[in-house]
Coordinates of C-alpha atoms and ligand atoms in Angstrom, one line a residue:
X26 CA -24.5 21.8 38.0
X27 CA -26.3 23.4 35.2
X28 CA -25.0 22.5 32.1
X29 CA -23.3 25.5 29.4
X30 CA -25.8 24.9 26.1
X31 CA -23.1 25.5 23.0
X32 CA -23.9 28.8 20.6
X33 CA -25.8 28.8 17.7
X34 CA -23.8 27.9 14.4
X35 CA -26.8 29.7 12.2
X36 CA -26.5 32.6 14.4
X37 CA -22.7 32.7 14.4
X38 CA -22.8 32.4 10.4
X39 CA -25.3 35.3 10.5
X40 CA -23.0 37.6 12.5
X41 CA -20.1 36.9 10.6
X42 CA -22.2 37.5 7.1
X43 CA -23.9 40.6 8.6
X44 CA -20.0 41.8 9.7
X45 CA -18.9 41.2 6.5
X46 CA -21.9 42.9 4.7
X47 CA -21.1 46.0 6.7
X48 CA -17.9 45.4 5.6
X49 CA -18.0 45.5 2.4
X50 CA -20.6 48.0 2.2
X51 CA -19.0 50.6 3.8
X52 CA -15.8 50.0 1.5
X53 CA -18.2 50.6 -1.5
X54 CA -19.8 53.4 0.3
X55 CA -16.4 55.1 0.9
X56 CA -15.2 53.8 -3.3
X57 CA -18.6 55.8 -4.4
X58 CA -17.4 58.9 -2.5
X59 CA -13.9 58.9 -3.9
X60 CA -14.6 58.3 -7.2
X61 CA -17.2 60.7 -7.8
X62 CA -15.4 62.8 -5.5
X63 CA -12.3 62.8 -8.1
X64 CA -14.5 63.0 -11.3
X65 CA -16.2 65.5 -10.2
X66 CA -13.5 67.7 -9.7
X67 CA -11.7 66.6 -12.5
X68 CA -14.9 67.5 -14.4
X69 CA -14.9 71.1 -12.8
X70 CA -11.3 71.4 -13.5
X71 CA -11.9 70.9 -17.4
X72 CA -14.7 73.3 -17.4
X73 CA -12.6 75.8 -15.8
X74 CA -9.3 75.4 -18.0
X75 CA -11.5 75.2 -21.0
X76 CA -13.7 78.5 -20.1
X77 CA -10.4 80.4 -19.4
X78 CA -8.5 79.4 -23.1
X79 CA -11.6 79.9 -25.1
X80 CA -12.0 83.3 -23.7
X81 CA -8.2 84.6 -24.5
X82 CA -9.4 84.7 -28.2
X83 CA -12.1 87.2 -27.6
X84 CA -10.2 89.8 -27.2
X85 CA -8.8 92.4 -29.1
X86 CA -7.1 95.4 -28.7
X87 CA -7.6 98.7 -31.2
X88 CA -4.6 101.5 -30.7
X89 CA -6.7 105.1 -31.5
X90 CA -10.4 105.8 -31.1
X91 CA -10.8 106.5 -34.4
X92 CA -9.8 102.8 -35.4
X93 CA -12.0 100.6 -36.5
X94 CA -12.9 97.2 -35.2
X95 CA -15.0 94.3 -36.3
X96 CA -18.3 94.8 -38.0
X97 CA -20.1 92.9 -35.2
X98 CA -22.2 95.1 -33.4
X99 CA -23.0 93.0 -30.7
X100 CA -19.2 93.0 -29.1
X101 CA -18.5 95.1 -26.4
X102 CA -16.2 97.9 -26.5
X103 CA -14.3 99.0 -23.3
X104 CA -12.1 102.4 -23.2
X105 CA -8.4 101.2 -22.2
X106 CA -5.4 103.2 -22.5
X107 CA -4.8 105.0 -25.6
X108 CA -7.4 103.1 -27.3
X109 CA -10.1 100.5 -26.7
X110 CA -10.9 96.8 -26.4
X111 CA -13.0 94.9 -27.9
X112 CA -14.5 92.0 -26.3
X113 CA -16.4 89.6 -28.5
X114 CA -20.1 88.7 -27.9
X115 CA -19.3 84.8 -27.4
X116 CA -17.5 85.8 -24.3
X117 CA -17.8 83.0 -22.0
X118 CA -18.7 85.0 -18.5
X119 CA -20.7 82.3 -17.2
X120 CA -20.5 78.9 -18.8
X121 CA -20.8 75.4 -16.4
X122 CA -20.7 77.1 -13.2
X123 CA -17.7 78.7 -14.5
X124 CA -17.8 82.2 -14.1
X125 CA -14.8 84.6 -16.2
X126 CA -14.0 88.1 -16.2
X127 CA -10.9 90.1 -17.5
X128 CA -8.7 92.1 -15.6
X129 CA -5.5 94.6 -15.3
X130 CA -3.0 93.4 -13.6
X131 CA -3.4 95.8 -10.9
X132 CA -6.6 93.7 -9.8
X133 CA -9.5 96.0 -11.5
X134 CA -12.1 94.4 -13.3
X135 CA -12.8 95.0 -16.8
X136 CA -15.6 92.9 -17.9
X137 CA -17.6 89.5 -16.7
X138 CA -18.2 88.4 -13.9
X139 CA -16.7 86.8 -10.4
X140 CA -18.9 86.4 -7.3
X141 CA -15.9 86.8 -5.2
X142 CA -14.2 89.6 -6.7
X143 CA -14.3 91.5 -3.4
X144 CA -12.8 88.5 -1.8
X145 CA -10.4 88.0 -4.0
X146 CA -9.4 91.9 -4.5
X147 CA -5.9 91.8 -3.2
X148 CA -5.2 88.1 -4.3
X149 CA -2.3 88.2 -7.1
X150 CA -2.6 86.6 -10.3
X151 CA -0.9 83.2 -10.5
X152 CA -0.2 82.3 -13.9
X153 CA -1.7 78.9 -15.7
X154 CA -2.2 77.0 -12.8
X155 CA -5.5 76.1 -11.3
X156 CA -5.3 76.9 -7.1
X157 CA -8.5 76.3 -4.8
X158 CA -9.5 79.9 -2.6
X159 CA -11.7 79.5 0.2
X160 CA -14.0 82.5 0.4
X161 CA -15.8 81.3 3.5
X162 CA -15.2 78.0 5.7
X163 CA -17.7 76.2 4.1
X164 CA -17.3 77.7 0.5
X165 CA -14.4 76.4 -1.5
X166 CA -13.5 77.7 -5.3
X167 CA -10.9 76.9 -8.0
X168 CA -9.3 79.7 -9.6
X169 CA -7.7 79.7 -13.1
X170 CA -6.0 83.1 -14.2
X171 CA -4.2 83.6 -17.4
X172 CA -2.4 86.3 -19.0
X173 CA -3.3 87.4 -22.2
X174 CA -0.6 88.1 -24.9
X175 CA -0.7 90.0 -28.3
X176 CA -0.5 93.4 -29.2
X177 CA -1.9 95.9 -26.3
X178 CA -3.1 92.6 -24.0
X179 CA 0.3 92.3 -22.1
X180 CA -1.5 93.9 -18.8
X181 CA -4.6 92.0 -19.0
X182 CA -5.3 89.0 -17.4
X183 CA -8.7 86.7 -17.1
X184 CA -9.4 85.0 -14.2
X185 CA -12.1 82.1 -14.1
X186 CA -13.6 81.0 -10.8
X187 CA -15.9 77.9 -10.5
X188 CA -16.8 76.5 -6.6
X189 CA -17.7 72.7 -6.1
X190 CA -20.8 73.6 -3.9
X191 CA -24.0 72.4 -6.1
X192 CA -22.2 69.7 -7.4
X193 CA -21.0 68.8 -3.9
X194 CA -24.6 69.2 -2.7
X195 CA -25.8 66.8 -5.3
X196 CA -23.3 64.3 -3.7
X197 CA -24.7 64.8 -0.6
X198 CA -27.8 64.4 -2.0
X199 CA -27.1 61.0 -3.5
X200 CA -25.4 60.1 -0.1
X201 CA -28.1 61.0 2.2
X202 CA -30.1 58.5 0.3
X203 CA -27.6 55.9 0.0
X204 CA -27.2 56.4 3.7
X205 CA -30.7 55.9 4.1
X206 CA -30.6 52.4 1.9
X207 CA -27.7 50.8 3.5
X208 CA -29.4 49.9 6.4
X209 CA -32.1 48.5 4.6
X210 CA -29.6 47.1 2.4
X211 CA -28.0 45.3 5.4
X212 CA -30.8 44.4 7.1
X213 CA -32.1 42.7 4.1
X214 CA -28.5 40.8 3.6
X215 CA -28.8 39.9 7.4
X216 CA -32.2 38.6 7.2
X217 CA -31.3 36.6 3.7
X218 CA -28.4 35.3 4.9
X219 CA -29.8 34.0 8.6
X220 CA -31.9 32.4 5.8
X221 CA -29.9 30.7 3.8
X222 CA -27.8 29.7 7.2
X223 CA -31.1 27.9 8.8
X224 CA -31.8 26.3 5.4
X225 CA -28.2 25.3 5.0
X226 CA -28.6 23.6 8.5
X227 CA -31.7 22.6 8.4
X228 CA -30.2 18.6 7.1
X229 CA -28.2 18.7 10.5
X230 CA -31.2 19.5 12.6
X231 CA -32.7 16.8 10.5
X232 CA -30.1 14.6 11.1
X233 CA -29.9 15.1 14.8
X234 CA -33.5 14.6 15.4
X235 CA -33.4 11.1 14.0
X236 CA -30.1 10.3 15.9
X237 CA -31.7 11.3 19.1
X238 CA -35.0 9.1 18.0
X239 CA -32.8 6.2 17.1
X240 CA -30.5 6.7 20.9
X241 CA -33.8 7.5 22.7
X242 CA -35.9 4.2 20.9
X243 CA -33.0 2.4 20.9
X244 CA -34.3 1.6 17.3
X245 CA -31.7 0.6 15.7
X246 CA -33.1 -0.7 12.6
X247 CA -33.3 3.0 11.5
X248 CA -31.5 5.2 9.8
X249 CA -30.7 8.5 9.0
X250 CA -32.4 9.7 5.3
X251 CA -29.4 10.5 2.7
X252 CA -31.1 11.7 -0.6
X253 CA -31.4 15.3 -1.1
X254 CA -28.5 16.1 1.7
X255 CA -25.4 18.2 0.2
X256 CA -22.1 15.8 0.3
X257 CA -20.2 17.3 3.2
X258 CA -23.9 16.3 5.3
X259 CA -24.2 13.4 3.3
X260 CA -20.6 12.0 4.8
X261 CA -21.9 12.9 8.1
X262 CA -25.0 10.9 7.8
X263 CA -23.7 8.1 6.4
X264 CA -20.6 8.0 8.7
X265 CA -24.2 8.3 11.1
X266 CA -25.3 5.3 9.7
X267 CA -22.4 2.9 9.3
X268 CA -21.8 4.0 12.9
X269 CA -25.6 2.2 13.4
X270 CA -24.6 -0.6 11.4
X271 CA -22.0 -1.2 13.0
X272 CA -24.1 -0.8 16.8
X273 CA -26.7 -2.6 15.4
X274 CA -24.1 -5.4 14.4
X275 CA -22.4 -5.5 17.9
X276 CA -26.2 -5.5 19.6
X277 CA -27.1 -8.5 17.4
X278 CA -23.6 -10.2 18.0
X279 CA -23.7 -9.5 21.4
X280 CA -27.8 -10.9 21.9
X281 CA -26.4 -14.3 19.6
X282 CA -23.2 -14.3 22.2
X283 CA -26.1 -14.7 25.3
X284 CA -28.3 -17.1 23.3
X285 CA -25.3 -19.1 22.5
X286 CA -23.8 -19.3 25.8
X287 CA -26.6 -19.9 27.3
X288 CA -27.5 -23.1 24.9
X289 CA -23.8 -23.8 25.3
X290 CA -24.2 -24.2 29.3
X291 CA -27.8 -25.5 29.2
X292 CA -26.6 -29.2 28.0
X293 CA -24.4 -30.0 30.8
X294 CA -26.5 -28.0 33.3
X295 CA -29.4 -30.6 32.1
X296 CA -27.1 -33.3 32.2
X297 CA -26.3 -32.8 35.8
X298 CA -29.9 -32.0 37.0
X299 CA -30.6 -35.4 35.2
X300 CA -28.0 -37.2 37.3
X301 CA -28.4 -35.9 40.7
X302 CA -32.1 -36.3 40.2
X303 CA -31.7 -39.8 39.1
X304 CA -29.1 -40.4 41.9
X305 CA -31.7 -39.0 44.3
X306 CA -34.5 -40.9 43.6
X307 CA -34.0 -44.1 45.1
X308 CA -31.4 -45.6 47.1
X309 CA -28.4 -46.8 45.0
X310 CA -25.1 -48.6 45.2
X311 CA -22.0 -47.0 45.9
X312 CA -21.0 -47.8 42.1
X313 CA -23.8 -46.1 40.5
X314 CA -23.5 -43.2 42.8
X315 CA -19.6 -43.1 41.9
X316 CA -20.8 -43.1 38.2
X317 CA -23.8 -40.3 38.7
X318 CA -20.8 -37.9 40.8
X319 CA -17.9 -39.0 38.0
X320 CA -20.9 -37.5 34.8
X321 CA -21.5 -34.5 37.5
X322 CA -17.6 -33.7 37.3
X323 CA -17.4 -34.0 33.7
X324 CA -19.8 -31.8 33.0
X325 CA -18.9 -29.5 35.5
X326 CA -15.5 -29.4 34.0
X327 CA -17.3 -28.8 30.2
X328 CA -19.0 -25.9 31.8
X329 CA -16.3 -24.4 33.5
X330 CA -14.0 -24.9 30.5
X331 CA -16.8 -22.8 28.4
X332 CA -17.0 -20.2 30.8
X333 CA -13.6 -19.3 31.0
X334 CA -13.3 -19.2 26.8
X335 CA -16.4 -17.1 27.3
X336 CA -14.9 -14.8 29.3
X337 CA -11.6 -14.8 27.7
X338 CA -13.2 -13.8 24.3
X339 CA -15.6 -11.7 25.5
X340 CA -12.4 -10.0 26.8
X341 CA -10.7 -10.3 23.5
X342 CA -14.2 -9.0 22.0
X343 CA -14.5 -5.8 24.0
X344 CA -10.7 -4.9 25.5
X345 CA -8.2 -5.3 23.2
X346 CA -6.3 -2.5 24.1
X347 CA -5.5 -4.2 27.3
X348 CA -3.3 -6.3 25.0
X349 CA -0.4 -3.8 24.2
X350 CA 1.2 -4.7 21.0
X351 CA 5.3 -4.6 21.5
X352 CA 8.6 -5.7 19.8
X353 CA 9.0 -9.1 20.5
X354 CA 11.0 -12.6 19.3
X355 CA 9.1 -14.6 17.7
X356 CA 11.1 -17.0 17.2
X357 CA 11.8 -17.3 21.1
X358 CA 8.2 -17.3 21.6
X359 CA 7.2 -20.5 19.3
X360 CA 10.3 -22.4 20.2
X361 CA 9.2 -22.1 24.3
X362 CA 5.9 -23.5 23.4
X363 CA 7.0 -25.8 21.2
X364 CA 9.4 -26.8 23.4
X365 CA 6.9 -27.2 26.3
X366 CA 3.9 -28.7 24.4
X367 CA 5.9 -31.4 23.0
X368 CA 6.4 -32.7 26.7
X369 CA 2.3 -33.8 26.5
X370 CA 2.1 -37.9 26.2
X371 CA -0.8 -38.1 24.9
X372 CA -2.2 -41.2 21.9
X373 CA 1.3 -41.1 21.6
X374 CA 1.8 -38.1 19.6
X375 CA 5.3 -36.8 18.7
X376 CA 5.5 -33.1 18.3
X377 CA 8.6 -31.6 16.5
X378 CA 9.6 -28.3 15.4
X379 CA 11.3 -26.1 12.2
X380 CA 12.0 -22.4 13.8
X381 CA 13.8 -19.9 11.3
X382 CA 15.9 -18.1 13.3
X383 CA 15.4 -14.2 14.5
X384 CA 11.6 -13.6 13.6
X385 CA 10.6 -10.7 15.4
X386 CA 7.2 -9.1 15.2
X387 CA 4.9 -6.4 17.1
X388 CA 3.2 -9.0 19.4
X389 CA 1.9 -9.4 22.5
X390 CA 3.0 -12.7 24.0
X391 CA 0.7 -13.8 26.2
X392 CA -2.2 -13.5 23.3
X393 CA 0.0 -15.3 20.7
X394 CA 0.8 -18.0 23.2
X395 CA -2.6 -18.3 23.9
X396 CA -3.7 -18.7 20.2
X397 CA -0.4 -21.0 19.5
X398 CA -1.3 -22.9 22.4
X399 CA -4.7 -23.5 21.3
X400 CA -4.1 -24.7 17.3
X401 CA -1.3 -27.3 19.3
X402 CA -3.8 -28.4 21.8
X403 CA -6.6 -28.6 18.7
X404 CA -3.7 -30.9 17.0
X405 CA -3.2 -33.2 19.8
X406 CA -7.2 -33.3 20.7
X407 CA -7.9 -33.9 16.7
X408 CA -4.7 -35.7 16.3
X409 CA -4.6 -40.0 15.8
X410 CA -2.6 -42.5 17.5
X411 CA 1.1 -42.6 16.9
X412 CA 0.5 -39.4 14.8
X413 CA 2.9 -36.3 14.4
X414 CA 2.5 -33.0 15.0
X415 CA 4.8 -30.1 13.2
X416 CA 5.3 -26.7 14.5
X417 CA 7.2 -24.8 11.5
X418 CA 7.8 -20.6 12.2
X419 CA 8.9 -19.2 8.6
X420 CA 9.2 -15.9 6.3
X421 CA 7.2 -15.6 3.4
X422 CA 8.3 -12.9 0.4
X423 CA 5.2 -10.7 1.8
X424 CA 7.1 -9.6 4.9
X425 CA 4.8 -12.1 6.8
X426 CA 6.1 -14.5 10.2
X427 CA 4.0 -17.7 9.2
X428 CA 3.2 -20.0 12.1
X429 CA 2.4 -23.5 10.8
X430 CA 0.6 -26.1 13.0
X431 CA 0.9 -29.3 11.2
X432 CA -1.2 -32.2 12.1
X433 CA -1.9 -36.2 10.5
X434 CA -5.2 -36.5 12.4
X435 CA -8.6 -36.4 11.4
X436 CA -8.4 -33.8 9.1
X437 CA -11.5 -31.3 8.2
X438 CA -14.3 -32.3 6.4
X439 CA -14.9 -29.3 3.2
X440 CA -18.3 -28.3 4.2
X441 CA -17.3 -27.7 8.1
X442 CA -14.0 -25.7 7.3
X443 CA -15.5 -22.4 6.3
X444 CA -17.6 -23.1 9.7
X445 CA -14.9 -23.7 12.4
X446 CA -13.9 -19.6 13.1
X447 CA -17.7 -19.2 14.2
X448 CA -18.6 -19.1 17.4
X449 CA -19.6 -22.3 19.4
X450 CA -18.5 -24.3 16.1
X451 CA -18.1 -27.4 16.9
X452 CA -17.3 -30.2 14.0
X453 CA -18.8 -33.8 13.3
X454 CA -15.9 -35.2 16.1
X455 CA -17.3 -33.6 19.0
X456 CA -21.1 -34.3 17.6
X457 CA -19.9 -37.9 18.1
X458 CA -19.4 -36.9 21.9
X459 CA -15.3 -38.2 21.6
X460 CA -13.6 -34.6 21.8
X461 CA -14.4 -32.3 24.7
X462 CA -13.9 -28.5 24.0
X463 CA -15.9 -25.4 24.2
X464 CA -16.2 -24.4 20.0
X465 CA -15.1 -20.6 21.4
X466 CA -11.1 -21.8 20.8
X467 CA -10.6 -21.2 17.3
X468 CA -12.9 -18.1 17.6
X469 CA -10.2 -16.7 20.5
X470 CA -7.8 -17.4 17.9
X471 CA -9.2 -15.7 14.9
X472 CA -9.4 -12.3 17.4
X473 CA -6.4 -12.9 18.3
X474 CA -4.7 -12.7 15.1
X475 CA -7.3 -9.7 14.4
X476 CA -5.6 -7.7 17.4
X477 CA -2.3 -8.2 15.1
X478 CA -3.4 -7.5 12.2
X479 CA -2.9 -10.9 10.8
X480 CA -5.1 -13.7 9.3
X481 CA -5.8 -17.6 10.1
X482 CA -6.8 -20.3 7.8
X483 CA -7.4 -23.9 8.0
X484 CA -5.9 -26.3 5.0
X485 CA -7.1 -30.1 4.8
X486 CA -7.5 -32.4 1.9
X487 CA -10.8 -33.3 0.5
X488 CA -11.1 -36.5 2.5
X489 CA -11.1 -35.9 6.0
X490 CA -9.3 -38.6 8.5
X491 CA -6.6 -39.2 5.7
X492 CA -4.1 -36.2 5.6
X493 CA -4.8 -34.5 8.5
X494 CA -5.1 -30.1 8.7
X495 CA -2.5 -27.8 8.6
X496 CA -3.3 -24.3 10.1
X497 CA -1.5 -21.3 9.5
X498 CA -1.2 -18.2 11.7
X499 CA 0.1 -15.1 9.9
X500 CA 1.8 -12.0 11.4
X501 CA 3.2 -8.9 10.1
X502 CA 6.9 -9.1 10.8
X503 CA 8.3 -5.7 12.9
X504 CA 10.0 -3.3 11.0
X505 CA 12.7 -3.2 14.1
X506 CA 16.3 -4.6 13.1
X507 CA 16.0 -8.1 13.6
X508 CA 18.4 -9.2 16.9
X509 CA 20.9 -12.0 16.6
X510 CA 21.2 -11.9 20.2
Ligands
ADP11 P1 -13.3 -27.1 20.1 O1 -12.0 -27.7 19.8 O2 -13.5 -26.7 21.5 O3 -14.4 -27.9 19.5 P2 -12.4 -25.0 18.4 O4 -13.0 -23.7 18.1 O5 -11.0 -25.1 18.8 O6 -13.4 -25.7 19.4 O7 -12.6 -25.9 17.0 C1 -13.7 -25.8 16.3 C2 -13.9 -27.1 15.5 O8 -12.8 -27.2 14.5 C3 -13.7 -28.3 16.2 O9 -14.8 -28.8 16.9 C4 -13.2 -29.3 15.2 O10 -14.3 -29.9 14.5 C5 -12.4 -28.5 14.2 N1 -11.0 -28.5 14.4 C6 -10.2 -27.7 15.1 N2 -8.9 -28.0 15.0 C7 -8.9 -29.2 14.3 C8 -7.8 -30.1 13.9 N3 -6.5 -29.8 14.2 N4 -8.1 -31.2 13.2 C9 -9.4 -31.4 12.9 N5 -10.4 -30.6 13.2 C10 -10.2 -29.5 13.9

């Protein structure tokens, strides 16, 4: 079946960046248009109103012909009525666009100037208020009449147009060319930012392509290069790395695991090769064959006790979640054993116990009777003649269920008891050939007391073979009620 490849984060970022470019560029786009849209005509507006009021002082009105007005020669005199008007030479008829004129109020047009005075020919004077007119579809004006007042005026009016077209055109202007940017504009951003995107990435494609190296090689002395990477890539690669460390540390524990074993199980194998090719060699009496089969079983029985603790902590070692944790009574638990183990006659031991009452933990039992199990067994095998063994189950102040194994045997030499937890340990005792064991148990116990959480340790006196060891299993104590059941 052919596999789905997953999309491009680089070209995801880039499509969201380019969306949001387009984004926010139309938004300004749209801003520009508004707000020199509304300046624009505010600006217009001003121009209007201000054309319009200048203009009402430049007029004046003169009763009989034979009245005289100003001395200014330049004004402009216009017959009205009984007499005449005279309409000063600063006359604004075409200032800013704005164009002015003056009027009766029947709509006839005394002086200036309006483009659309046909238009506008039956179009009633509105008083102070600027209104737009639309002289064509596409041609829209503002219109600004105002009555003038003083003597003889009363009837007149001037009315100032002004239309938004060439300033609207310049707007159009400036937008055609922004139009014309803002796809360069945005192709630009795109381009940059599909940029920055692939550089951004380029540490993880850095990082992959070692990963893959280091999976494909299975180098695993390598590892991924963390200077220069920014810190959310840096805790990648380095969560990388102590992922390698910690590969490389299960490769190298695993590889010391086979070459132990198979050192473990290549002394009795050689032992019994040496018999049964002694035995064979000659004919011999029933005695020495007896003898050559009883070192056979002994060694068989070395072997096969050091396969099963191999395969009981390599289960330990690679399943422990097929050891569910659950509520269980502790107390119960260690009293059983106790109970059971102290049934063994062997040198003569006696093995009593000190249980506090109601100790429950999250356990699983068969693990902790296994690691109990093992410390007694280590007490009996380590143990001396007539000797005692105490099995004490307590609280400490910590919250923790102590299980003490308390032995009067040999005891542990200083320089061997920071050894014993390793693997295939074995102490001076066995070295002497006088203890048979596989050096894994202690080893199954420390996992064990990993799986809940808890710790071992070994206490014996300075001089071994005169107080004997103590070791002490500790155990979170379950949070459930405690049962007095
Ligand atoms: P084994 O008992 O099979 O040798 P263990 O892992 O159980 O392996 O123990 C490792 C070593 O720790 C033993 O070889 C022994 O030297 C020492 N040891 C363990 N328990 C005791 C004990 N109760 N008293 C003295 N030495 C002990």
């Amino acid at each position: 079946m052919k596999k789905n490849r997953p999309g491009s984060i680089t070209l995801r970022i880039t499509l969201w960046s380019a969306l949001i470019l387009i984004a926010l560029e139309l938004l300004t786009f749209h801003m520009f248009r508004f707000v020199s849209g509304s300046i624009l005509e505010k600006t217009v507006r001003g121009y209007l109103l201000s054309s319009v009021n200048e203009n009402t002082d430049k007029i004046k009105f003169y009763n009989a012909d034979n009245e005289e007005g100003s001395e200014d020669t330049d004004n402009m005199r216009i017959r009205y009525r009984s007499g005449w008007l005279e309409i000063d030479d600063d006359f604004l008829d075409e200032i800013n666009d704005v164009q002015s004129a003056l009027y009766t109020s029947d709509g006839s047009m005394l002086y200036g100037k309006n483009p659309i005075a046909r238009q506008m020919e039956d179009e009633t004077f509105i008083s102070s208020r600027i209104y737009k007119y639309k002289s064509a579809p596409d041609s829209n004006w503002y219109v600004y009449d105002r009555k003038l007042s003083g003597q003889g005026l009363g009837d007149l009016w001037i009315r100032g147009v002004v239309t938004l077209s060439s300033e609207e055109m310049q707007l159009h202007d400036i937008i055609r060319t922004a139009m014309f940017f803002v796809p360069v504009l945005l192709l630009a951003g795109i381009i940059g930012c599909w940029m920055i995107a692939r550089q951004a990435l380029y540490p993880v494609r850095r990082i992959e392509k070692t990963v893959s190296e280091i999976t494909q090689g299975k180098d695993l002395n390598r590892r991924i290069e963390v200077t220069g990477i920014d810190r959310e890539l840096y805790d990648l690669a380095t969560a990388f790395n102590s992922m390698f460390d910690r590969l490389e540390h299960s490769f190298e524990t695993e590889q010391q695991f086979t070459s132990d074993a198979s050192h473990e199980l290549r002394t009795p194998m050689a032992v019994i090769m040496a018999q049964t090719e002694l035995a064979l060699e000659k004919p011999r009496t029933q005695d020495q064959y007896r003898q050559a089969l009883e070192v056979i079983r002994r060694q068989g029985r070395q072997m096969n006790t050091l396969i099963a603790s191999m395969l009981d902590y390599t289960r330990l070692e690679l399943r422990p979640e097929n050891y569910p944790l659950s509520d269980l009574d502790y107390t119960e638990l260690v009293n059983a054993l106790a109970d059971d183990m102290s049934l063994i006659k062997y040198k003569n031991i006696v093995l009593s116990a000190q249980i506090a009452e109601g100790v429950r933990i999250q356990g699983n039992d068969f693990l902790l009777e296994r690691a109990i199990r093992n410390l007694i067994d280590n007490a009996y095998k380590y143990g001396k003649e007539n000797g005692n063994i105490l099995v004490k189950l307590c609280l400490t102040s910590e919250n923790m269920a102590e299980c003490h194994i308390i032995d009067d045997g040999s005891g542990i030499p200083q320089d061997e008891i920071d050894h014993i937890f390793d693997r295939f340990y074995r102490g001076a005792s066995y070295k002497s050939g006088r203890v048979p064991g596989s050096g894994l148990g202690l080893s199954i116990v420390l996992k064990i007391a990993e799986i809940h959480k808890g710790t071992i340790r070994a206490e014996s006196s300075d001089k071994a073979g005169e107080s004997g060891s103590t070791f002490i299993l500790s155990i979170p104590v379950s949070n459930s009620p405690i049962s007095n059941a």
